[in-house]
Short mmCIF file of C-alpha atoms and ligand atoms in Angstrom, two decimals:
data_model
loop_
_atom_site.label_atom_id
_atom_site.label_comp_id
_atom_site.label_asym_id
_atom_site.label_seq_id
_atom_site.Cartn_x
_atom_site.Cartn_y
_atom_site.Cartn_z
CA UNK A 1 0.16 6.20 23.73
CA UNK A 2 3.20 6.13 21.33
CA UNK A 3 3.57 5.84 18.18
CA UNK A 4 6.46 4.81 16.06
CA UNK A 5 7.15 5.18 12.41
CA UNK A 6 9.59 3.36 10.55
CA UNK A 7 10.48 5.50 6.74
CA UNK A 8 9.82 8.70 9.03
CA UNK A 9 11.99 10.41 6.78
CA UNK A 10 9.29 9.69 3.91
CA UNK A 11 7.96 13.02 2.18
CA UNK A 12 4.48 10.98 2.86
CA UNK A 13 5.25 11.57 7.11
CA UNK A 14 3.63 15.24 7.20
CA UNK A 15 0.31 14.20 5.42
CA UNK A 16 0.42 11.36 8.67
CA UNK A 17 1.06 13.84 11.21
CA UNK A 18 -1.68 15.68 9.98
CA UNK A 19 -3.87 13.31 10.68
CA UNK A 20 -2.47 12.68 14.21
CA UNK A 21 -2.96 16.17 14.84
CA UNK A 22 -6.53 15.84 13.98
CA UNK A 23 -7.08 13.11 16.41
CA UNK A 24 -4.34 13.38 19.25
CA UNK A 25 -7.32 13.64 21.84
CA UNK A 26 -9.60 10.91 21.02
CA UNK A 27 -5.91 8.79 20.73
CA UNK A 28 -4.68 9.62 23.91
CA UNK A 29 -1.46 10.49 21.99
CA UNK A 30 1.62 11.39 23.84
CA UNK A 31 4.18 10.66 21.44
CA UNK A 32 5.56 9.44 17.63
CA UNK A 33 8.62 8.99 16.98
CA UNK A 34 10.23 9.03 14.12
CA UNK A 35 13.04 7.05 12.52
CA UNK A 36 14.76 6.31 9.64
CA UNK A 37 18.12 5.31 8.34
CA UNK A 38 18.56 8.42 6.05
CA UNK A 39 19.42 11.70 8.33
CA UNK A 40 18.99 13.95 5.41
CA UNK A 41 15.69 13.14 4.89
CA UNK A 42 14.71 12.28 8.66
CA UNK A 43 15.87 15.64 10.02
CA UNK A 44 14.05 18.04 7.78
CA UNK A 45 10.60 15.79 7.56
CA UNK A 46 10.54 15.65 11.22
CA UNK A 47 11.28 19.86 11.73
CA UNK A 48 8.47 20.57 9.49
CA UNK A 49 6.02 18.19 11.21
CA UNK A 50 7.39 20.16 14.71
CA UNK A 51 6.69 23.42 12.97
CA UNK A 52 3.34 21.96 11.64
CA UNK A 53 2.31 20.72 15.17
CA UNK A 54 2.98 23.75 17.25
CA UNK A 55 1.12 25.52 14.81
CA UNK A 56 -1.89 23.45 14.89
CA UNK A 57 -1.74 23.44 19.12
CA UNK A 58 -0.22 20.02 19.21
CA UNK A 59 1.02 18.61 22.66
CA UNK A 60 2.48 15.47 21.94
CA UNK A 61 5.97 14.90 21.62
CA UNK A 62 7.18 14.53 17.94
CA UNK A 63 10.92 12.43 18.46
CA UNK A 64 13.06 11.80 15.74
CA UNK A 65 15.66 9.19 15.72
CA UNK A 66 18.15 7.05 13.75
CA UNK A 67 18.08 4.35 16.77
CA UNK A 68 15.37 1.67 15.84
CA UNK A 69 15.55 0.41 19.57
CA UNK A 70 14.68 3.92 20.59
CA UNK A 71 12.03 4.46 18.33
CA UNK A 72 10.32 0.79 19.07
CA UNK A 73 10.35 1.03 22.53
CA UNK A 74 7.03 0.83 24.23
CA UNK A 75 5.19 1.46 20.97
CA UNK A 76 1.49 0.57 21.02
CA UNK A 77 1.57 0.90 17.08
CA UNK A 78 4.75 0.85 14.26
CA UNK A 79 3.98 2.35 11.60
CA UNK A 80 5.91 0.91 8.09
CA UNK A 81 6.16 3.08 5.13
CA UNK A 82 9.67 1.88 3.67
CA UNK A 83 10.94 1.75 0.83
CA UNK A 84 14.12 -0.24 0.54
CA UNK A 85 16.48 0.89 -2.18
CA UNK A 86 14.76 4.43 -2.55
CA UNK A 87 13.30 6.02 -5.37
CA UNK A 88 16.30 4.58 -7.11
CA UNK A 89 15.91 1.00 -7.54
CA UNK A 90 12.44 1.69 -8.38
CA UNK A 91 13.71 3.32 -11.05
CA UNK A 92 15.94 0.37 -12.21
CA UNK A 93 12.64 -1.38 -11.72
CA UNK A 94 10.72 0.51 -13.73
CA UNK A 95 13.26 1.22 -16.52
CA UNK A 96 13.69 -2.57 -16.53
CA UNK A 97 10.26 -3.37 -17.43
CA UNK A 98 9.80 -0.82 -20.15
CA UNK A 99 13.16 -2.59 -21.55
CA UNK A 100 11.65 -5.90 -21.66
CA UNK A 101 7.80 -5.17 -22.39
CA UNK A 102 6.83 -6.15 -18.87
CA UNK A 103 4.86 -3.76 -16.45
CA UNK A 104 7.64 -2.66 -14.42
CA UNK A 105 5.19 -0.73 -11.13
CA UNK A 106 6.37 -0.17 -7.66
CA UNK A 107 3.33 -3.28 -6.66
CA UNK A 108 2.37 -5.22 -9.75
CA UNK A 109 4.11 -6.38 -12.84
CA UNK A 110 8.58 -7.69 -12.32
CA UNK A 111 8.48 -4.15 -10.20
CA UNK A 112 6.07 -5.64 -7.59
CA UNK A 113 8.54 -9.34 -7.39
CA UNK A 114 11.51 -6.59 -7.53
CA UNK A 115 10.51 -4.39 -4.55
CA UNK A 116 9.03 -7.61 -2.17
CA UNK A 117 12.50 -9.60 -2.86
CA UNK A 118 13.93 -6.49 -1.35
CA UNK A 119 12.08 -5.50 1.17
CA UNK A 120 10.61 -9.10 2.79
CA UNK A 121 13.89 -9.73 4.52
CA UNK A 122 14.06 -6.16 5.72
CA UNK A 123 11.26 -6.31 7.23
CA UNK A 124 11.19 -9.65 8.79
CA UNK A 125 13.98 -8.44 10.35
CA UNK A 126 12.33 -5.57 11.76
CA UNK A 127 9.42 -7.75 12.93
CA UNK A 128 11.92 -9.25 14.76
CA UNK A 129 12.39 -6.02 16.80
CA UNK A 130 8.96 -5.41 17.36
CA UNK A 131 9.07 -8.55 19.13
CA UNK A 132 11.49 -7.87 21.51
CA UNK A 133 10.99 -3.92 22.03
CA UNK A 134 7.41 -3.68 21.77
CA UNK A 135 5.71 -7.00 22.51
CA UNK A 136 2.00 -7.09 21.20
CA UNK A 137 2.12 -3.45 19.35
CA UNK A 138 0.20 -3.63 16.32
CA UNK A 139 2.08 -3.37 12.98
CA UNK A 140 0.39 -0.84 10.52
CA UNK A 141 2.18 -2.13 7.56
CA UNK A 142 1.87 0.52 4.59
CA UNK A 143 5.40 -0.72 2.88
CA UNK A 144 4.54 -1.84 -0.49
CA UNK A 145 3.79 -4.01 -2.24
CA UNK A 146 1.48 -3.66 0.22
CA UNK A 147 -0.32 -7.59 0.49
CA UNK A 148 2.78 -9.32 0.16
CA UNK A 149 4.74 -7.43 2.91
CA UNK A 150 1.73 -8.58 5.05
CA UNK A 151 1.43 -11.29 4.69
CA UNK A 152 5.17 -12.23 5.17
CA UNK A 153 4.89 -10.15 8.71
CA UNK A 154 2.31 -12.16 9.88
CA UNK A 155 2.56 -15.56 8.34
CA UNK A 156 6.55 -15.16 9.07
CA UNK A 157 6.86 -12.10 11.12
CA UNK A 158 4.53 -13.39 13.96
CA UNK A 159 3.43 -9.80 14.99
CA UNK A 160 0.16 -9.02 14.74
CA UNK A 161 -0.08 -6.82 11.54
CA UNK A 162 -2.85 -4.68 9.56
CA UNK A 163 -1.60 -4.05 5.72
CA UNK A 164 -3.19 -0.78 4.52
CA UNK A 165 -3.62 0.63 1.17
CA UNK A 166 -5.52 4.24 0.51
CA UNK A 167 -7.44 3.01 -2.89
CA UNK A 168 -10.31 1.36 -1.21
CA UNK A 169 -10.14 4.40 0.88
CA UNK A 170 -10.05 6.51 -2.43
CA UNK A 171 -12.80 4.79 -4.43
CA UNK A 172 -15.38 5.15 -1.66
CA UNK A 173 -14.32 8.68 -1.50
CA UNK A 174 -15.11 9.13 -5.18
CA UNK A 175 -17.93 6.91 -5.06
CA UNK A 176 -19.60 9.31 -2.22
CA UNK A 177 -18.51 12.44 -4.08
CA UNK A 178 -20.13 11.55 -7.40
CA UNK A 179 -23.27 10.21 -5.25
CA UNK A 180 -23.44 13.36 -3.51
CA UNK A 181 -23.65 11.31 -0.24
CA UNK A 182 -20.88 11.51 3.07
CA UNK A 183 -18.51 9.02 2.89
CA UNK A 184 -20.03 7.38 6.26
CA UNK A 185 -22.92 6.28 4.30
CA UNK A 186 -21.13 3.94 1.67
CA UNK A 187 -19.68 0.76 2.33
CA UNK A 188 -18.33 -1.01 -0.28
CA UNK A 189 -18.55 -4.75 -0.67
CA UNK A 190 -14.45 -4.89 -1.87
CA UNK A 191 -12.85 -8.18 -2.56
CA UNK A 192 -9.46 -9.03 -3.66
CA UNK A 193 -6.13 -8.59 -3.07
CA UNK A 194 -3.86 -5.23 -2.26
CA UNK A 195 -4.08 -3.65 -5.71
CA UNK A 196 -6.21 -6.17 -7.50
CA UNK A 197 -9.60 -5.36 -5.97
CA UNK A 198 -13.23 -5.30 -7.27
CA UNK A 199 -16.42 -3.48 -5.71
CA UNK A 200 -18.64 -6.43 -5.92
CA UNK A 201 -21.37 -4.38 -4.53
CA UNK A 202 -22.26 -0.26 -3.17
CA UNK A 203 -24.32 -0.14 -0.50
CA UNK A 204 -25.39 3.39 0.59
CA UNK A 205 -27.45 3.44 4.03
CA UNK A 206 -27.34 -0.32 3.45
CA UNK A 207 -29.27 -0.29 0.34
CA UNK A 208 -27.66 -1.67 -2.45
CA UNK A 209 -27.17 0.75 -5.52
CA UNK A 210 -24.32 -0.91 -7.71
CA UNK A 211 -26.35 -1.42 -10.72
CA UNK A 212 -27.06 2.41 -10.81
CA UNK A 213 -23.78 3.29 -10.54
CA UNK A 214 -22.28 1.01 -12.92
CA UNK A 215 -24.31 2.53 -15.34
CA UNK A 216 -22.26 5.78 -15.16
CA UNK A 217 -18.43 4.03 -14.73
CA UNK A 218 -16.23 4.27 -17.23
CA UNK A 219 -12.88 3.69 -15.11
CA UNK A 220 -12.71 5.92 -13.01
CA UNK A 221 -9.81 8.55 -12.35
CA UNK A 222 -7.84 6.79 -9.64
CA UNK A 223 -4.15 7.56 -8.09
CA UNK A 224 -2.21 10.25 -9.60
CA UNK A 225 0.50 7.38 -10.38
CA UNK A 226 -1.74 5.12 -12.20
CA UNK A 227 -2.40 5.77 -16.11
CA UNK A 228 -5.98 6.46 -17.08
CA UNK A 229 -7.80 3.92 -19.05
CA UNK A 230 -11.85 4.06 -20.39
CA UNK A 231 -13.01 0.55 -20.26
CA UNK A 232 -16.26 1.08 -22.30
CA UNK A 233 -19.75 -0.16 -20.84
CA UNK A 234 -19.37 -3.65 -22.98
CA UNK A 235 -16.72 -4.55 -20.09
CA UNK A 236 -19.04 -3.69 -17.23
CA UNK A 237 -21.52 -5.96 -18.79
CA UNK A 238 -19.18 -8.67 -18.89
CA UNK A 239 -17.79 -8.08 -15.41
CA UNK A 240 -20.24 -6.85 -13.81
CA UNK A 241 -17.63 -4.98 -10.71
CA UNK A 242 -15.64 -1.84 -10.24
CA UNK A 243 -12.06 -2.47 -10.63
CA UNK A 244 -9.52 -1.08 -8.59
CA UNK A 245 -7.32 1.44 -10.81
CA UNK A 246 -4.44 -1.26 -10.45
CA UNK A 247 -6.79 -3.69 -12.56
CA UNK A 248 -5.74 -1.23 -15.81
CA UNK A 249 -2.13 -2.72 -15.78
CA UNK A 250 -3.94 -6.31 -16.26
CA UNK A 251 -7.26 -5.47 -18.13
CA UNK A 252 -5.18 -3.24 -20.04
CA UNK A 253 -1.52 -4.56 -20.55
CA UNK A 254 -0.87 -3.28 -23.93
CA UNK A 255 -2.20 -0.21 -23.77
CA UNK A 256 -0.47 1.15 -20.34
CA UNK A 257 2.48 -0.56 -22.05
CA UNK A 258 2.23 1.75 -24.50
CA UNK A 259 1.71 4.79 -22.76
CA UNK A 260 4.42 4.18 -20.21
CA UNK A 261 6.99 3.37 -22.78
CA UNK A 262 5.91 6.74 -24.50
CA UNK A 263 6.59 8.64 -21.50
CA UNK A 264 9.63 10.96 -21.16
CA UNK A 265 9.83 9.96 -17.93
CA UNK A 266 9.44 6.97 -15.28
CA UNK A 267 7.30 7.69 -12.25
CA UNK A 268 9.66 6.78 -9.99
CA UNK A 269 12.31 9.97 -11.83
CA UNK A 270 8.72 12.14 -11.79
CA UNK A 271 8.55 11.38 -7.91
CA UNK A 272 12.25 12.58 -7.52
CA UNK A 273 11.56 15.86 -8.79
CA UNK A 274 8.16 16.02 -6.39
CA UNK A 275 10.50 15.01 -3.65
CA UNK A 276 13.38 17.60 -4.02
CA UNK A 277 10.34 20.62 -4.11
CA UNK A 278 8.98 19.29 -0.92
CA UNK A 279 12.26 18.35 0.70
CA UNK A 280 13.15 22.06 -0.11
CA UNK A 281 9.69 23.20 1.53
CA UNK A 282 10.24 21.08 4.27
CA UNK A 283 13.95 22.53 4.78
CA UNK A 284 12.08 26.25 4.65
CA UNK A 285 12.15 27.25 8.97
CA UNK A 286 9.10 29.31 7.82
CA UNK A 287 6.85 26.80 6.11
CA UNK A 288 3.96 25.57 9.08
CA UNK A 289 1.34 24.02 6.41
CA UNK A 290 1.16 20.83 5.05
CA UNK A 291 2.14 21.40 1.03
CA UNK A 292 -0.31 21.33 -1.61
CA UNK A 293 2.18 19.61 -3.63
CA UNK A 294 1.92 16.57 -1.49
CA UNK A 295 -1.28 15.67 -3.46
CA UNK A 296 0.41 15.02 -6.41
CA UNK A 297 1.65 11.98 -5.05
CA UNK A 298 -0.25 8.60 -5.19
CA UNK A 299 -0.96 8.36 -1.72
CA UNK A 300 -4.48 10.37 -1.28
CA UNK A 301 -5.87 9.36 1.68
CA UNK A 302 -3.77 7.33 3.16
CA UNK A 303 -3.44 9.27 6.79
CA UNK A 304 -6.98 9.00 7.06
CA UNK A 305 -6.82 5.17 6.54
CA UNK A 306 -4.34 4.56 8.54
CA UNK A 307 -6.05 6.68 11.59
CA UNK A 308 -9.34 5.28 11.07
CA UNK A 309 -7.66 1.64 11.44
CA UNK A 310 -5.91 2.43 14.59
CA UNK A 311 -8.96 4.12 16.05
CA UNK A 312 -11.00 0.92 15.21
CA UNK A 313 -8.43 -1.32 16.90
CA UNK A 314 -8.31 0.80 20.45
CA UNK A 315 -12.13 0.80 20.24
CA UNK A 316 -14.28 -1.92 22.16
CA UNK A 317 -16.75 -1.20 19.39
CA UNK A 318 -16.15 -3.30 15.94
CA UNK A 319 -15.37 -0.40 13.16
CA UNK A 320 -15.72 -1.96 9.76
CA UNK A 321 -13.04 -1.00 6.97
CA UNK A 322 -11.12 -2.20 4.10
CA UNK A 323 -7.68 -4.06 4.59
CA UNK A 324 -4.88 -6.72 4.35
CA UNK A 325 -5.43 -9.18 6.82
CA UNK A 326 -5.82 -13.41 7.05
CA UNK A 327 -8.08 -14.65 5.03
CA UNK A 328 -9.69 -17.21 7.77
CA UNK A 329 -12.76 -18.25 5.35
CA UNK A 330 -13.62 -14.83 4.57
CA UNK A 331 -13.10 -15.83 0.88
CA UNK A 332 -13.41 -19.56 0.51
CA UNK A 333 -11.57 -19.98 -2.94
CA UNK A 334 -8.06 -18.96 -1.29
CA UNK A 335 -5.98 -19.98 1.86
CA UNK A 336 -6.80 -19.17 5.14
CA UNK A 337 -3.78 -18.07 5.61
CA UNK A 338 -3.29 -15.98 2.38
CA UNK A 339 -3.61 -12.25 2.71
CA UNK A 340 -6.58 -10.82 1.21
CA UNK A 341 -8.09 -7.34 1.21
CA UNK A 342 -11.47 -7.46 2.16
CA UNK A 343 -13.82 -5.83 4.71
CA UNK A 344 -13.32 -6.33 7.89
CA UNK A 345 -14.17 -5.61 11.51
CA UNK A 346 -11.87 -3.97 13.74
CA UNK A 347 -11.53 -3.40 17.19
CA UNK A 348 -9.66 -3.97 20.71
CA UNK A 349 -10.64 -7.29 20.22
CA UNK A 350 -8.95 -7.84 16.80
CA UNK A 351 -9.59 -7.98 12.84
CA UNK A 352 -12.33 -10.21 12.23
CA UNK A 353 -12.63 -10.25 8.31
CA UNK A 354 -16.20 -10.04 6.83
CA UNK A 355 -17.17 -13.17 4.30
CA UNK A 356 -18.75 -12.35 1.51
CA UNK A 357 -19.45 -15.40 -0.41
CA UNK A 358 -17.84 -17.23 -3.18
CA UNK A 359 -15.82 -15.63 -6.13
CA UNK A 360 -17.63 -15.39 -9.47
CA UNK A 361 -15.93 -17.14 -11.88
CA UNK A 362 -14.76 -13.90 -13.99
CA UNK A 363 -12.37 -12.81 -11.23
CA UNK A 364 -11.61 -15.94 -9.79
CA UNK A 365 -8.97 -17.27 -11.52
CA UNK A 366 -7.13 -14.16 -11.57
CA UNK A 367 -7.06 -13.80 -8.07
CA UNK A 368 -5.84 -17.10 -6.81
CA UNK A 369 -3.15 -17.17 -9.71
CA UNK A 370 -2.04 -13.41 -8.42
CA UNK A 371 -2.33 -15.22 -4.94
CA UNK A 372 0.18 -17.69 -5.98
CA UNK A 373 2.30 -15.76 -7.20
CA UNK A 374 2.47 -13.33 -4.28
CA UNK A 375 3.33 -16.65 -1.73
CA UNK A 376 5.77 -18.29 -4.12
CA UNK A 377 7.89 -14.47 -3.86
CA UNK A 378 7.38 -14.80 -0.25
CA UNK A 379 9.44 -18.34 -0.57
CA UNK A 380 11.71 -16.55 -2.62
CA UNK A 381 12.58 -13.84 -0.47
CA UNK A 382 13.04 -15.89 2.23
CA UNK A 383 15.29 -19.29 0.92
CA UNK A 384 16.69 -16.80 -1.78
CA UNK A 385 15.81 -20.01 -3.91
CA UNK A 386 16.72 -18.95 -7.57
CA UNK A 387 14.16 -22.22 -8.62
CA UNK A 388 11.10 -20.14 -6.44
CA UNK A 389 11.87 -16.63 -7.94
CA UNK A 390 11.54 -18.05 -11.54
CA UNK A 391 8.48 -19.90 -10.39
CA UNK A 392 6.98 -17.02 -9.05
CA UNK A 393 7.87 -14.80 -12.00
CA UNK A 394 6.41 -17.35 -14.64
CA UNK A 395 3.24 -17.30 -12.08
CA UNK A 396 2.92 -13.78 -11.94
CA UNK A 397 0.09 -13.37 -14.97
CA UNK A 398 2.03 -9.53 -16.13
CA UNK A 399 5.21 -11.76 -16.70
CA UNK A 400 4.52 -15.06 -17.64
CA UNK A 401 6.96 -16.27 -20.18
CA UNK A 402 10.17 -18.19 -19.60
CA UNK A 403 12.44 -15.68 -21.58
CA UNK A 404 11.30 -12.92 -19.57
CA UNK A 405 11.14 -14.48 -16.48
CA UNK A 406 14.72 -15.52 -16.77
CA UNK A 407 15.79 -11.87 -18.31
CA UNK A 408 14.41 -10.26 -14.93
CA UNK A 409 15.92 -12.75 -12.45
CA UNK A 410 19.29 -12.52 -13.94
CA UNK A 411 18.86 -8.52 -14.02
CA UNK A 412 18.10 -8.44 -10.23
CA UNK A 413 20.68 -10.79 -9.70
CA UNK A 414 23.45 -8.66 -11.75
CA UNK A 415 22.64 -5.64 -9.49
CA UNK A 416 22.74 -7.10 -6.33
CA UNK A 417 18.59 -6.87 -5.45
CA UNK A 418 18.24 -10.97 -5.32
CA UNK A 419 21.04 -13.25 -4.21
CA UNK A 420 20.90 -16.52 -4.51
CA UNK A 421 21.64 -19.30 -1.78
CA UNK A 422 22.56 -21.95 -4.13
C1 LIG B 1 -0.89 4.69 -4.56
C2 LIG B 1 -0.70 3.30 -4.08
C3 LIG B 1 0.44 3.17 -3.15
C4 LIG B 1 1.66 3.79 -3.74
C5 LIG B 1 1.43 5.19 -4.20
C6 LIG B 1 2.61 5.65 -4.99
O1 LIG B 1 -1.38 5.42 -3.59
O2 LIG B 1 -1.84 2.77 -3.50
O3 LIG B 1 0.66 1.82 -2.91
O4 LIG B 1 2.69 3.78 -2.82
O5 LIG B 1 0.30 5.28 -4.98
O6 LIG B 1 2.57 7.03 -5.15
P1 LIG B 1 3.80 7.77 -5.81
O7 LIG B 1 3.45 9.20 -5.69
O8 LIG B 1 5.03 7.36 -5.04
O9 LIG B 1 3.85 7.29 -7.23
#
């Protein structure tokens, strides 16, 4: 089997060809390539994971390339982590929102609209080579904003797609660890969309404990990227869930306003710094094991998610786990064919998502106004209608107003990231 990834050059790739290691045999791996567009970050990522792999007693071929043909050919799975722009424009992005007042983050907030207007065509694009190189290979989509990229790839893309995200992965971790249970035991009844998810209900060895547990929550510690807030118990009364981290930039606008604005630095300029230590690691001929600063990115978890996924979809057995895929019912309130990020069954056979009844009222209109706002940036991104960006920004609930929704729009448009057709 081969494997492509697409953002090889990411300082993420080694924590993926860890887990690859882990699991070549039960894969049937022979091969992942590689690519990228950026040789100076593709050709010492892709040394280190060599070094890594022979160390570990890896056979499979690790390829690097620049050529996308190359790398899609014959693929049973592509693998997206890009990030189009770099750490730059997220930086513009970031800086942006901290100028206006708005929540400027890589998913949610203008930065969220910012980084989908940019990337949706991109990767339509490379859907569009899947298509021809690698007929039915599954897309693993990890390129954020995570829901939105997904569902443009499959509602536009037409290849079949899986949109990942390591916090559901993360909070069942934690949830485990403070239960003092293994991780196989919990499933968690998660409903939402990619970051903007609530734990309706914990179920360990199917009996439900959430009550219990949301005795003890205050908030939780979440990502390394995402600012720490203590919600109190009077808002776990009132909403009776466990919000994923992301929730703080919503439930707690003014406050992670606050502290971001306060910081000396944006994450995206922290994640530069990260970068150029590991890139220098990675550049090291002597260096065989994966770094430990790799963990203070945001991204815990995430080769396990991803491997776990594509292990469920070669298996004739249904493997049940958290991701971005159609809706098809599985949440009544919202379109079947809006992208939600729910529980769902996966095997050879497909992604069957897992219903879980009706939205409650406290998190419903939230959702489906996020929901909105995610498909009216799709529309954006592809007509490059000026009328559908503003429509989505006024729709998105972290930017709302006309002013600002007009300040941002003309800002992307000054720099080049949105250009208009009309
Ligand atoms: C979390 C999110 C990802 C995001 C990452 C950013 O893991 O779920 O969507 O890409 O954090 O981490 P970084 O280290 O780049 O801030």
């Amino acid at each position: 089997m081969k494997v492509a990834v697409i953002g090889g050059g990411s300082s993420y790739t080694p924590e993926l060809l860890d887990g690859f290691i882990e699991r070549e045999r039960s894969l049937g791996l022979r091969e992942v390539v590689l690519h990228d567009i950026a040789p100076e970050r593709l050709g010492p990522v892709a040394g280190f994971c060599r070094r890594m792999a022979r160390h570990r007693g890896a056979e499979f071929r690790i390829v690097d390339t620049l050529d996308l043909d190359e790398a899609l050919a014959g693929a049973a799975f592509v693998v997206t982590q890009i990030r189009v722009g770099g750490q730059e424009a997220r930086h513009r992005d970031e800086a942006r929102g901290l100028r206006l007042g708005i929540v400027g983050q890589e998913t949610t907030g203008e930065g969220g609209f910012a980084k989908a207007i940019r990337t949706i065509p991109v990767v339509l694009d490379l859907a569009r080579q899947v298509r021809e190189r690698a007929p039915g290979a599954w897309v693993i989509n990890f390129t954020n904003p995570s829901g939105i990229v997904t569902e443009a790839l499959l509602r536009f893309g037409r290849v079949p797609t899986v949109g990942l995200c390591n916090v559901p992965a993360e909070m069942k971790m934690e949830t485990a660890a403070a239960l003092g249970v293994p991780p196989e035991a919990v499933e968690l009844d998660y409903v939402g969309l990619n970051h903007l998810g609530w734990v309706r209900r914990i179920l360990v060895h199917g009996e439900d404990i959430t009550d219990r547990v949301l005795g003890a929550f205050r908030g939780g510690r979440g990502p390394k990227n995402v600012p720490e807030v203590d919600y109190g118990p009077d808002f776990f009364e009132a909403l009776p869930m466990i919000p994923s981290p992301y929730l703080r930039y919503y439930y707690a606008t003014d406050e992670v306003l606050r502290e971001l604005q306060a910081a000396p630095k944006t994450r995206a300029q922290v994640v530069m710094e990260i970068e150029e230590a590991l890139f220098a690691y990675y550049r090291d001929p002597a260096t065989v094991e994966k770094p430990a600063l790799l963990s203070e990115r945001g991204g815990a978890w995430y080769s396990r998610v991803a491997l776990d996924v594509i292990e469920g979809l070669l298996s004739p057995r249904p493997r049940r786990e958290v991701v971005n895929t159609l809706n098809r019912g599985a949440v009544p309130q919202v379109p079947d064919d809006a992208v939600v990020e729910v529980r769902a069954d996966l095997s050879s056979h497909g992604v069957v998502p897992v219903g879980g009844g009706p939205l409650p009222e406290e998190i419903l209109g939230l959702m489906r106004q996020v929901k909105a706002y995610e498909r009216l940036t799709i529309e954006a991104a592809i007509t490059r209608s000026r009328g559908k960006a503003l429509a989505a920004l006024l729709a998105n609930p972290l930017v709302r107003t006309l002013d600002k929704a007009r300040a941002v729009l003309e800002d992307l448009i000054a720099c080049g990231d949105f250009v208009p057709a009309e």
